[in-house]
Amino acid sequence: MESNESDAELAFYSAMSLLGLVDYSLDFAYKKYASMRARVEVHGKTIEARVSEGFRAAPQDAVMGLALNLLERVFHKNANAEYYARAYKSFIKRQSTAELDKSMRRKRTRTMNPAGKVYDLTEILANVKANYPPVFGDTTVVGIGWSQRLGRRVLGIHDEAHNIIAINSRLDDERVPRFFMEYLVYHELLHAKHGAKYERGASMQRRVHTKEFRDDEKRFAYLAEAEHWIKTRWPPR
Ligand SMILES: [Zn+2]
């Protein structure tokens, strides 16, 4: 688990001091809202701020913009901090693009079938989990299947919205070795285990492979072979 909670709290304190709200105290908490929301209420000399979990991935400047936006409205003040307002707006814009992409993935995964012409993904998934009990423990996914709709260069994805693994159907091909299919399922299952982490400040779509993720990946028996194969043998000519 990673937490930037103190950073967001700090952003609210900075916004408060920028607006001259120096004699207020702050009661800050993240909330599991279904969408990107945030609210501020004033109770006596306490400012209560509740912010959607989704803002954990936001850059500091964007959270600062959010804090200013909320406080300016409640206190009818204006910090004239255009820079932070822009950072906030651009984060929200990226976020809604990411949401849109997620809902498209949702549609895409609905039609997936795990049994291919060459490989049965359900069987490969069961095998991978059985071969690496210390890595996966009780990590589980709701489903796995072949997808015809992944981009040419995307081999597989773990859709965290529905905890489903989708594998590019172009790989259901006898020229693709079994160890590579196992590697791919192993890799996507690690995403289910470690959760989605995104680079702060960068595109919301860029997945991060943490050190813990990489360490787990090194426990796969044919990692070197899989990495070599993808570099030299794919796509097939
Ligand atoms: Zn990955």
PDB file of N, CA and C and ligand atoms in Angstrom, residues 187-188 191 207 209 213, ligand 1:
ATOM      1  N   HIS A 187       2.309 -12.636 -15.466  1.00  0.00           N
ATOM      2  CA  HIS A 187       2.506 -11.182 -15.387  1.00  0.00           C
ATOM      3  C   HIS A 187       1.191 -10.461 -15.079  1.00  0.00           C
ATOM      4  N   GLU A 188       0.132 -10.809 -15.799  1.00  0.00           N
ATOM      5  CA  GLU A 188      -1.154 -10.129 -15.588  1.00  0.00           C
ATOM      6  C   GLU A 188      -1.733 -10.465 -14.212  1.00  0.00           C
ATOM      7  N   HIS A 191      -0.413  -8.234 -11.711  1.00  0.00           N
ATOM      8  CA  HIS A 191      -1.111  -6.939 -11.659  1.00  0.00           C
ATOM      9  C   HIS A 191      -2.328  -7.042 -10.746  1.00  0.00           C
ATOM     10  N   ARG A 207       1.092   2.171 -16.582  1.00  0.00           N
ATOM     11  CA  ARG A 207       1.215   1.279 -15.446  1.00  0.00           C
ATOM     12  C   ARG A 207       2.628   1.328 -14.881  1.00  0.00           C
ATOM     13  N   HIS A 209       5.469  -0.805 -12.804  1.00  0.00           N
ATOM     14  CA  HIS A 209       5.894  -2.078 -12.250  1.00  0.00           C
ATOM     15  C   HIS A 209       6.823  -1.755 -11.089  1.00  0.00           C
ATOM     16  N   PHE A 213       6.752  -5.817  -7.540  1.00  0.00           N
ATOM     17  CA  PHE A 213       6.233  -6.503  -8.725  1.00  0.00           C
ATOM     18  C   PHE A 213       7.377  -7.208  -9.456  1.00  0.00           C
TER      19      PHE A 213
HETATM   20 ZN    ZN B   1       2.538  -5.063 -16.718  1.00  0.00          ZN
END
